């Protein structure tokens, strides 16, 4: 028997080592691993990548922490990526507690702490930029954790996740952590195609059971009557049915708006939850103003959830965490009201708050010192802030464009916060009763646990320059075809192609069934279709002509004209009181009929032109609402001796199809065709009609297949065509301008570089440049009408030039069927200019609610990011202004960071 090779001996040694690292890891973990965690960790230790899809709070981040353990144990490095800076900060703190500050770093754009450490927490965009730049920090990288990987469905930022997964070196093990999605297997299959061996672990069981409730007034009902959550509580169904049954009816028979069923106030809801032992609770309000109002209502009610000792602990924590915020800004930020709420155990949480304030709320909530939080749905996005209960005030929210129903996926994400592992035996989701609430619909939301993951990937200008520069155009094209977006498109093509195949088989059968021994049935069918189309066109033309004549004749009516209403409930004679020309649009004459009805008629009452048959003298003022007036006018009509019915006018004015030469020619050709004389002609035609319908459907399917196959690569070609026309690409090469573009990561990347190339920003001072560049990062939360106030002079002129450049690029995109650049929004320019000029926070925010402190800081951080990129690539003059602008903007509350 031959001796094993060195490779075989090493493989045998590895098999004996599997499980050792996991055993070491478990020793330092506070509780035993669940089966799904163990399965994922074992796969990771065996050298595979893993995808873990599990509910919120199930503990999937344990797998990510094991990846960190494996990397450190093997002398490698691990990057832990998150979608948002707040989650990066939180994860950084967790890993520092576990491994110490020397071994853990943080890179988020706001913060750069120990970036050369063995374990670095970062936003996904930071890792993407490293990959394109070929950063030295990638050397020795063995593991990458992609937390909240389902963010790749995000319309604006989702492409980043796919870029990272595609471009990471093959030797790096990827740990993908996702919320529960219904197509985890599909996503896992794609990971296998681009990353190699990947174990898919799907866990649908929540470690802390979740109970569903509806709060009617202050009475708490269970939504379901059984543990399997199948049967809806009949009491709730009865309440909904009774509310519908007892709605009072109006005279018309329509239901009127009912008296609202009693709803508890927000303080009453919190007190009710407190009595039931269901605090701490997060109440999702879906409105920033609503969150602030909720806290204010609770404060006015005198609600207190904290003891005196807890109040003191809260105050000390808040004072320590806000010590570095300039004192003069605290009043502007509403510090004292905020602190009062925290001391009582109450707080709001939304994107409009100062980041530090939000972090303090999160910290105190986790410590049990804030017991009721009123939040927008942004809190559900990854932040580790579980509660015993989650309350939903409404099941409708603003989605950025309109008010829409909460989806099952959103409901699952929101209520997934309820139930703290290791603390709560069970979690509770509470929906507040609203007028018209359907318990069965709520049950549908609660019982639908999953939602599909759909790629939002599309090539960008920056991506194109980076890819062409690193691998060449054709390899880049092939690389993009390996995206999850194309993977999903190709999978959908399989089903469509199968349907096309079935249709083609059916078409062959239809062709055989409609065959006639006398001639070509398909040719005959096309002739019949042509005759029908011509008849329809003539009828449509005639109808349009008659409608136009009717409308014109109504406009010619005068008060006192007697007309005949040709059909409908008002058929007969009528006298015109008011032609109705002042109502806008078509004439709607006010009339009194011979049966004493008074009201307005519309053009729909007249299929053809109407003419005045006689005249009736009217008094100067006619009140048609008076019964006597209507009786007198009806009597006058009858005394005229006119025939109330008159000739039938339904077909008046219609064109005669027999007068149309084209139609006559088609009919003659039809009669001459051999198939016209076949005894089975109509049977043949029924099969021919089916053939035509199916052929039309099949053509549409084939068009869809063609549109999906290679769709990402075609988009890439169009992007490259735009870049080639502008001089960023030259065949397979990236030009100097293209290399500039490759270093700008922004939705407006191409517009930024065009502004630099054309000198649109030359001569601008630091504050002026900050104001103008802000238009490329800012986007109003909702469309607003009216003019936007911008600083006059150089800023106004530069903004106008940026807008002209955007319009030129938009036209170019239109010609190439690309739509990537969004229109600049100058809505933040005045605030950016004031702040960069040294104005105080009170001046910048003003007295209105248009710009909150949190929004202001967030837009300033994004402005700083883009100004920093501009400073790296701009010509000398603009580079100097950009660097000074960075210094001018990064001050006060904008400069303050909570991670040190």
Tab-separated table of C-alpha atoms in Angstrom, residues 20-345:
chain	number	residue	atom	x	y	z
A	20	UNK	CA	-11.579	22.513	17.595
A	21	UNK	CA	-11.968	26.197	16.830
A	22	UNK	CA	-15.712	26.018	17.445
A	23	UNK	CA	-15.153	24.360	20.814
A	24	UNK	CA	-12.717	27.141	21.755
A	25	UNK	CA	-15.209	29.768	20.615
A	26	UNK	CA	-18.101	28.280	22.610
A	27	UNK	CA	-16.130	28.359	25.847
A	28	UNK	CA	-16.080	32.148	25.759
A	29	UNK	CA	-19.718	32.486	24.714
A	30	UNK	CA	-22.415	33.304	27.306
A	31	UNK	CA	-24.927	30.646	26.140
A	32	UNK	CA	-24.963	27.452	24.113
A	33	UNK	CA	-25.303	27.623	20.339
A	34	UNK	CA	-28.537	26.794	18.553
A	35	UNK	CA	-28.530	24.080	15.918
A	36	UNK	CA	-28.530	26.523	12.990
A	37	UNK	CA	-25.632	28.502	14.490
A	38	UNK	CA	-23.639	25.305	15.000
A	39	UNK	CA	-24.318	24.125	11.428
A	40	UNK	CA	-23.142	27.448	9.971
A	41	UNK	CA	-20.041	27.609	12.181
A	42	UNK	CA	-19.051	24.027	11.322
A	43	UNK	CA	-19.315	24.801	7.604
A	44	UNK	CA	-17.213	27.921	8.096
A	45	UNK	CA	-14.562	25.999	10.012
A	46	UNK	CA	-14.498	23.431	7.187
A	47	UNK	CA	-13.431	26.195	4.802
A	48	UNK	CA	-16.761	26.978	3.169
A	49	UNK	CA	-18.637	30.236	2.850
A	50	UNK	CA	-22.040	30.440	4.515
A	51	UNK	CA	-25.364	32.168	4.015
A	52	UNK	CA	-27.464	32.421	7.172
A	53	UNK	CA	-31.063	33.598	6.808
A	54	UNK	CA	-32.809	33.900	10.169
A	55	UNK	CA	-35.384	36.093	11.925
A	56	UNK	CA	-34.436	39.294	13.714
A	57	UNK	CA	-33.106	38.418	17.153
A	58	UNK	CA	-32.362	34.776	16.306
A	59	UNK	CA	-28.637	35.265	16.860
A	60	UNK	CA	-27.173	35.021	13.341
A	61	UNK	CA	-24.408	37.515	14.231
A	62	UNK	CA	-22.863	34.716	16.332
A	63	UNK	CA	-21.756	33.177	13.029
A	64	UNK	CA	-20.114	36.458	12.063
A	65	UNK	CA	-18.303	36.607	15.397
A	66	UNK	CA	-17.075	33.042	14.841
A	67	UNK	CA	-15.612	34.172	11.509
A	68	UNK	CA	-13.675	36.819	13.442
A	69	UNK	CA	-12.469	34.101	15.844
A	70	UNK	CA	-11.346	31.882	12.941
A	71	UNK	CA	-9.449	34.716	11.248
A	72	UNK	CA	-7.580	35.675	14.415
A	73	UNK	CA	-6.869	32.041	15.269
A	74	UNK	CA	-5.364	31.445	11.822
A	75	UNK	CA	-3.281	34.615	11.789
A	76	UNK	CA	-5.463	36.261	9.157
A	77	UNK	CA	-7.677	39.321	9.004
A	78	UNK	CA	-11.444	39.719	9.071
A	79	UNK	CA	-13.531	42.599	7.767
A	80	UNK	CA	-16.981	42.942	9.307
A	81	UNK	CA	-19.205	45.031	7.019
A	82	UNK	CA	-22.535	46.643	7.859
A	83	UNK	CA	-24.965	48.759	5.825
A	84	UNK	CA	-25.128	51.765	8.152
A	85	UNK	CA	-22.624	53.706	10.239
A	86	UNK	CA	-24.646	53.369	13.440
A	87	UNK	CA	-24.563	49.582	13.174
A	88	UNK	CA	-20.823	49.708	12.436
A	89	UNK	CA	-20.270	51.753	15.597
A	90	UNK	CA	-22.341	49.287	17.610
A	91	UNK	CA	-20.541	46.228	16.215
A	92	UNK	CA	-17.179	47.877	16.784
A	93	UNK	CA	-18.027	48.331	20.460
A	94	UNK	CA	-19.153	44.683	20.728
A	95	UNK	CA	-15.932	43.351	19.178
A	96	UNK	CA	-13.737	45.648	21.242
A	97	UNK	CA	-15.380	44.232	24.376
A	98	UNK	CA	-14.586	40.707	23.165
A	99	UNK	CA	-11.104	41.101	21.615
A	100	UNK	CA	-9.726	44.349	23.000
A	101	UNK	CA	-9.168	47.753	21.341
A	102	UNK	CA	-5.737	46.850	19.931
A	103	UNK	CA	-7.088	44.104	17.657
A	104	UNK	CA	-10.236	45.885	16.377
A	105	UNK	CA	-10.550	48.893	14.058
A	106	UNK	CA	-13.359	50.994	12.568
A	107	UNK	CA	-13.706	52.646	9.133
A	108	UNK	CA	-16.973	54.391	8.294
A	109	UNK	CA	-16.134	57.658	6.571
A	110	UNK	CA	-16.996	59.496	9.799
A	111	UNK	CA	-14.485	57.537	11.838
A	112	UNK	CA	-11.117	55.951	11.176
A	113	UNK	CA	-9.935	54.072	14.240
A	114	UNK	CA	-7.038	51.580	14.113
A	115	UNK	CA	-7.650	50.868	10.422
A	116	UNK	CA	-4.689	48.438	10.193
A	117	UNK	CA	-6.066	46.133	12.898
A	118	UNK	CA	-6.619	42.421	12.351
A	119	UNK	CA	-10.388	42.933	12.644
A	120	UNK	CA	-11.897	46.027	11.036
A	121	UNK	CA	-15.571	46.958	11.128
A	122	UNK	CA	-16.611	49.062	8.153
A	123	UNK	CA	-19.525	50.118	6.000
A	124	UNK	CA	-19.876	48.055	2.832
A	125	UNK	CA	-18.990	51.062	0.658
A	126	UNK	CA	-15.572	51.341	2.350
A	127	UNK	CA	-14.753	47.743	1.411
A	128	UNK	CA	-15.978	48.283	-2.162
A	129	UNK	CA	-13.663	51.281	-2.521
A	130	UNK	CA	-10.748	49.235	-1.136
A	131	UNK	CA	-11.344	46.526	-3.722
A	132	UNK	CA	-11.347	48.950	-6.642
A	133	UNK	CA	-8.264	50.754	-5.309
A	134	UNK	CA	-6.362	47.477	-4.710
A	135	UNK	CA	-5.710	48.576	-1.119
A	136	UNK	CA	-2.801	47.027	0.802
A	137	UNK	CA	-5.274	46.473	3.647
A	138	UNK	CA	-6.660	43.510	1.673
A	139	UNK	CA	-3.396	41.603	2.152
A	140	UNK	CA	-3.909	38.700	4.553
A	141	UNK	CA	-7.706	38.985	4.453
A	142	UNK	CA	-9.240	35.562	5.127
A	143	UNK	CA	-12.860	36.303	6.096
A	144	UNK	CA	-15.477	38.923	5.287
A	145	UNK	CA	-18.764	39.162	7.173
A	146	UNK	CA	-21.586	40.859	5.283
A	147	UNK	CA	-24.148	41.701	7.941
A	148	UNK	CA	-27.688	42.546	6.748
A	149	UNK	CA	-26.767	41.330	3.257
A	150	UNK	CA	-30.430	41.630	2.202
A	151	UNK	CA	-29.634	45.342	1.774
A	152	UNK	CA	-28.594	44.419	-1.765
A	153	UNK	CA	-32.287	44.922	-2.580
A	154	UNK	CA	-31.954	48.617	-1.646
A	155	UNK	CA	-32.682	50.667	-4.761
A	156	UNK	CA	-29.999	53.292	-4.160
A	157	UNK	CA	-27.178	51.371	-2.464
A	158	UNK	CA	-27.862	47.701	-3.172
A	159	UNK	CA	-25.337	47.376	-6.010
A	160	UNK	CA	-22.459	47.783	-3.536
A	161	UNK	CA	-23.123	44.399	-1.905
A	162	UNK	CA	-23.001	42.590	-5.248
A	163	UNK	CA	-19.851	44.448	-6.281
A	164	UNK	CA	-18.088	43.309	-3.105
A	165	UNK	CA	-19.253	39.687	-3.375
A	166	UNK	CA	-18.147	39.488	-7.025
A	167	UNK	CA	-14.769	41.205	-6.586
A	168	UNK	CA	-13.475	39.681	-3.340
A	169	UNK	CA	-10.476	37.382	-3.906
A	170	UNK	CA	-11.392	33.704	-4.252
A	171	UNK	CA	-9.506	32.696	-1.101
A	172	UNK	CA	-11.659	34.936	1.127
A	173	UNK	CA	-14.512	33.140	2.908
A	174	UNK	CA	-17.713	35.190	2.832
A	175	UNK	CA	-20.221	35.040	5.684
A	176	UNK	CA	-23.563	36.441	4.503
A	177	UNK	CA	-26.083	37.237	7.241
A	178	UNK	CA	-29.621	37.971	6.097
A	179	UNK	CA	-33.083	38.534	7.467
A	180	UNK	CA	-35.512	35.732	6.671
A	181	UNK	CA	-36.203	35.864	2.933
A	182	UNK	CA	-38.379	33.497	0.953
A	183	UNK	CA	-35.785	32.896	-1.769
A	184	UNK	CA	-32.713	32.229	0.389
A	185	UNK	CA	-31.985	29.080	-1.627
A	186	UNK	CA	-31.931	31.091	-4.858
A	187	UNK	CA	-29.547	33.649	-3.338
A	188	UNK	CA	-27.422	30.798	-1.996
A	189	UNK	CA	-27.241	29.189	-5.442
A	190	UNK	CA	-25.937	32.457	-6.842
A	191	UNK	CA	-23.316	32.654	-4.073
A	192	UNK	CA	-22.158	29.172	-5.049
A	193	UNK	CA	-21.704	30.308	-8.679
A	194	UNK	CA	-19.572	33.339	-7.752
A	195	UNK	CA	-17.905	32.274	-4.475
A	196	UNK	CA	-17.650	28.472	-4.694
A	197	UNK	CA	-18.689	26.156	-1.856
A	198	UNK	CA	-21.333	27.910	0.215
A	199	UNK	CA	-23.554	26.320	2.841
A	200	UNK	CA	-27.088	27.711	3.024
A	201	UNK	CA	-28.581	27.768	6.512
A	202	UNK	CA	-32.203	28.848	6.831
A	203	UNK	CA	-33.732	29.225	10.293
A	204	UNK	CA	-37.394	30.183	10.570
A	205	UNK	CA	-37.844	29.524	14.282
A	206	UNK	CA	-37.691	32.501	16.625
A	207	UNK	CA	-35.775	31.733	19.843
A	208	UNK	CA	-38.280	33.915	21.726
A	209	UNK	CA	-41.914	33.180	20.745
A	210	UNK	CA	-43.881	36.174	19.455
A	211	UNK	CA	-47.510	36.697	20.509
A	212	UNK	CA	-49.779	38.883	18.417
A	213	UNK	CA	-52.356	41.251	19.956
A	214	UNK	CA	-54.811	43.994	19.026
A	215	UNK	CA	-55.447	46.800	21.527
A	216	UNK	CA	-59.053	48.060	21.364
A	217	UNK	CA	-59.354	51.074	23.629
A	218	UNK	CA	-57.388	49.842	26.636
A	219	UNK	CA	-58.460	46.216	26.281
A	220	UNK	CA	-55.857	43.834	24.942
A	221	UNK	CA	-57.119	41.017	22.688
A	222	UNK	CA	-55.101	38.086	21.401
A	223	UNK	CA	-55.101	38.153	17.591
A	224	UNK	CA	-55.139	34.345	17.388
A	225	UNK	CA	-56.905	31.780	19.559
A	226	UNK	CA	-54.347	29.008	19.084
A	227	UNK	CA	-50.587	28.616	19.395
A	228	UNK	CA	-50.261	27.721	15.706
A	229	UNK	CA	-51.584	31.218	14.889
A	230	UNK	CA	-54.106	29.967	12.341
A	231	UNK	CA	-57.538	30.896	13.712
A	232	UNK	CA	-58.315	34.604	14.192
A	233	UNK	CA	-59.905	35.582	17.505
A	234	UNK	CA	-63.685	35.554	16.829
A	235	UNK	CA	-64.199	38.441	19.270
A	236	UNK	CA	-62.092	40.691	17.041
A	237	UNK	CA	-63.945	39.506	13.944
A	238	UNK	CA	-67.236	40.321	15.706
A	239	UNK	CA	-65.997	43.802	16.675
A	240	UNK	CA	-65.055	44.539	13.066
A	241	UNK	CA	-68.355	43.159	11.775
A	242	UNK	CA	-70.360	45.167	14.306
A	243	UNK	CA	-68.513	48.349	13.409
A	244	UNK	CA	-69.451	47.783	9.764
A	245	UNK	CA	-73.021	46.703	10.488
A	246	UNK	CA	-73.954	49.696	12.602
A	247	UNK	CA	-72.620	52.385	10.316
A	248	UNK	CA	-75.547	54.831	9.863
A	249	UNK	CA	-76.781	55.355	6.312
A	250	UNK	CA	-77.496	58.651	4.599
A	251	UNK	CA	-80.539	59.476	2.502
A	252	UNK	CA	-78.836	58.224	-0.619
A	253	UNK	CA	-78.263	54.862	0.982
A	254	UNK	CA	-74.494	55.395	1.163
A	255	UNK	CA	-72.846	54.678	4.492
A	256	UNK	CA	-71.757	57.726	6.424
A	257	UNK	CA	-68.546	58.122	8.377
A	258	UNK	CA	-69.113	56.254	11.660
A	259	UNK	CA	-68.374	57.449	15.137
A	260	UNK	CA	-64.831	56.267	15.947
A	261	UNK	CA	-64.485	53.353	18.305
A	262	UNK	CA	-62.780	54.584	21.463
A	263	UNK	CA	-58.995	54.626	21.089
A	264	UNK	CA	-56.662	54.967	24.009
A	265	UNK	CA	-54.315	57.947	24.128
A	266	UNK	CA	-50.606	57.279	23.831
A	267	UNK	CA	-50.036	57.694	27.594
A	268	UNK	CA	-52.936	55.285	28.234
A	269	UNK	CA	-51.403	52.722	25.865
A	270	UNK	CA	-48.052	52.888	27.644
A	271	UNK	CA	-49.699	52.625	31.079
A	272	UNK	CA	-51.724	49.629	29.875
A	273	UNK	CA	-48.581	47.894	28.652
A	274	UNK	CA	-46.863	48.720	31.921
A	275	UNK	CA	-49.687	47.102	33.944
A	276	UNK	CA	-49.415	43.994	31.762
A	277	UNK	CA	-45.650	43.820	32.289
A	278	UNK	CA	-45.005	44.439	28.583
A	279	UNK	CA	-42.427	47.223	28.866
A	280	UNK	CA	-39.938	48.113	27.505
A	281	UNK	CA	-41.800	48.785	24.282
A	282	UNK	CA	-41.068	50.355	20.915
A	283	UNK	CA	-44.030	52.099	19.299
A	284	UNK	CA	-43.666	52.592	15.550
A	285	UNK	CA	-45.372	55.824	14.526
A	286	UNK	CA	-44.061	56.245	10.899
A	287	UNK	CA	-43.767	60.018	11.321
A	288	UNK	CA	-40.974	62.094	12.831
A	289	UNK	CA	-43.423	64.729	14.002
A	290	UNK	CA	-45.626	61.945	15.390
A	291	UNK	CA	-42.723	60.546	17.420
A	292	UNK	CA	-41.970	63.941	18.976
A	293	UNK	CA	-45.663	64.570	19.614
A	294	UNK	CA	-46.010	61.196	21.334
A	295	UNK	CA	-43.249	61.990	23.823
A	296	UNK	CA	-44.738	65.441	24.432
A	297	UNK	CA	-48.191	63.917	25.099
A	298	UNK	CA	-46.697	61.493	27.616
A	299	UNK	CA	-44.803	64.285	29.359
A	300	UNK	CA	-47.945	66.444	29.592
A	301	UNK	CA	-49.863	63.530	31.079
A	302	UNK	CA	-47.369	63.282	33.935
A	303	UNK	CA	-46.311	59.757	32.951
A	304	UNK	CA	-43.206	58.553	34.821
A	305	UNK	CA	-41.651	55.155	34.233
A	306	UNK	CA	-38.345	55.561	36.069
A	307	UNK	CA	-37.538	55.597	39.772
A	308	UNK	CA	-35.633	58.475	41.371
A	309	UNK	CA	-32.473	56.382	41.332
A	310	UNK	CA	-32.927	55.566	37.645
A	311	UNK	CA	-33.501	59.251	36.870
A	312	UNK	CA	-30.159	60.120	38.432
A	313	UNK	CA	-28.380	57.359	36.507
A	314	UNK	CA	-29.915	58.633	33.258
A	315	UNK	CA	-28.827	62.211	33.946
A	316	UNK	CA	-25.234	61.194	34.641
A	317	UNK	CA	-25.066	59.095	31.465
A	318	UNK	CA	-26.528	61.874	29.310
A	319	UNK	CA	-24.234	64.554	30.720
A	320	UNK	CA	-21.191	62.366	30.126
A	321	UNK	CA	-22.181	61.522	26.539
A	322	UNK	CA	-23.005	65.102	25.560
A	323	UNK	CA	-20.089	66.793	27.318
A	324	UNK	CA	-18.306	67.535	24.025
A	325	UNK	CA	-21.302	69.103	22.291
A	326	UNK	CA	-20.957	72.913	22.327
A	327	UNK	CA	-23.075	74.301	25.160
A	328	UNK	CA	-24.566	77.023	22.982
A	329	UNK	CA	-26.028	74.367	20.696
A	330	UNK	CA	-27.876	72.425	23.393
A	331	UNK	CA	-30.795	74.865	23.521
A	332	UNK	CA	-31.162	74.768	19.744
A	333	UNK	CA	-31.194	70.967	19.868
A	334	UNK	CA	-34.041	70.846	22.395
A	335	UNK	CA	-31.710	69.268	24.946
A	336	UNK	CA	-33.715	70.004	28.086
A	337	UNK	CA	-37.009	68.577	26.838
A	338	UNK	CA	-35.132	65.569	25.508
A	339	UNK	CA	-33.423	65.046	28.859
A	340	UNK	CA	-36.729	65.378	30.741
A	341	UNK	CA	-38.204	62.608	28.615
A	342	UNK	CA	-35.194	60.356	29.157
A	343	UNK	CA	-35.311	60.851	32.909
A	344	UNK	CA	-38.934	59.711	32.876
A	345	UNK	CA	-38.065	56.681	30.719
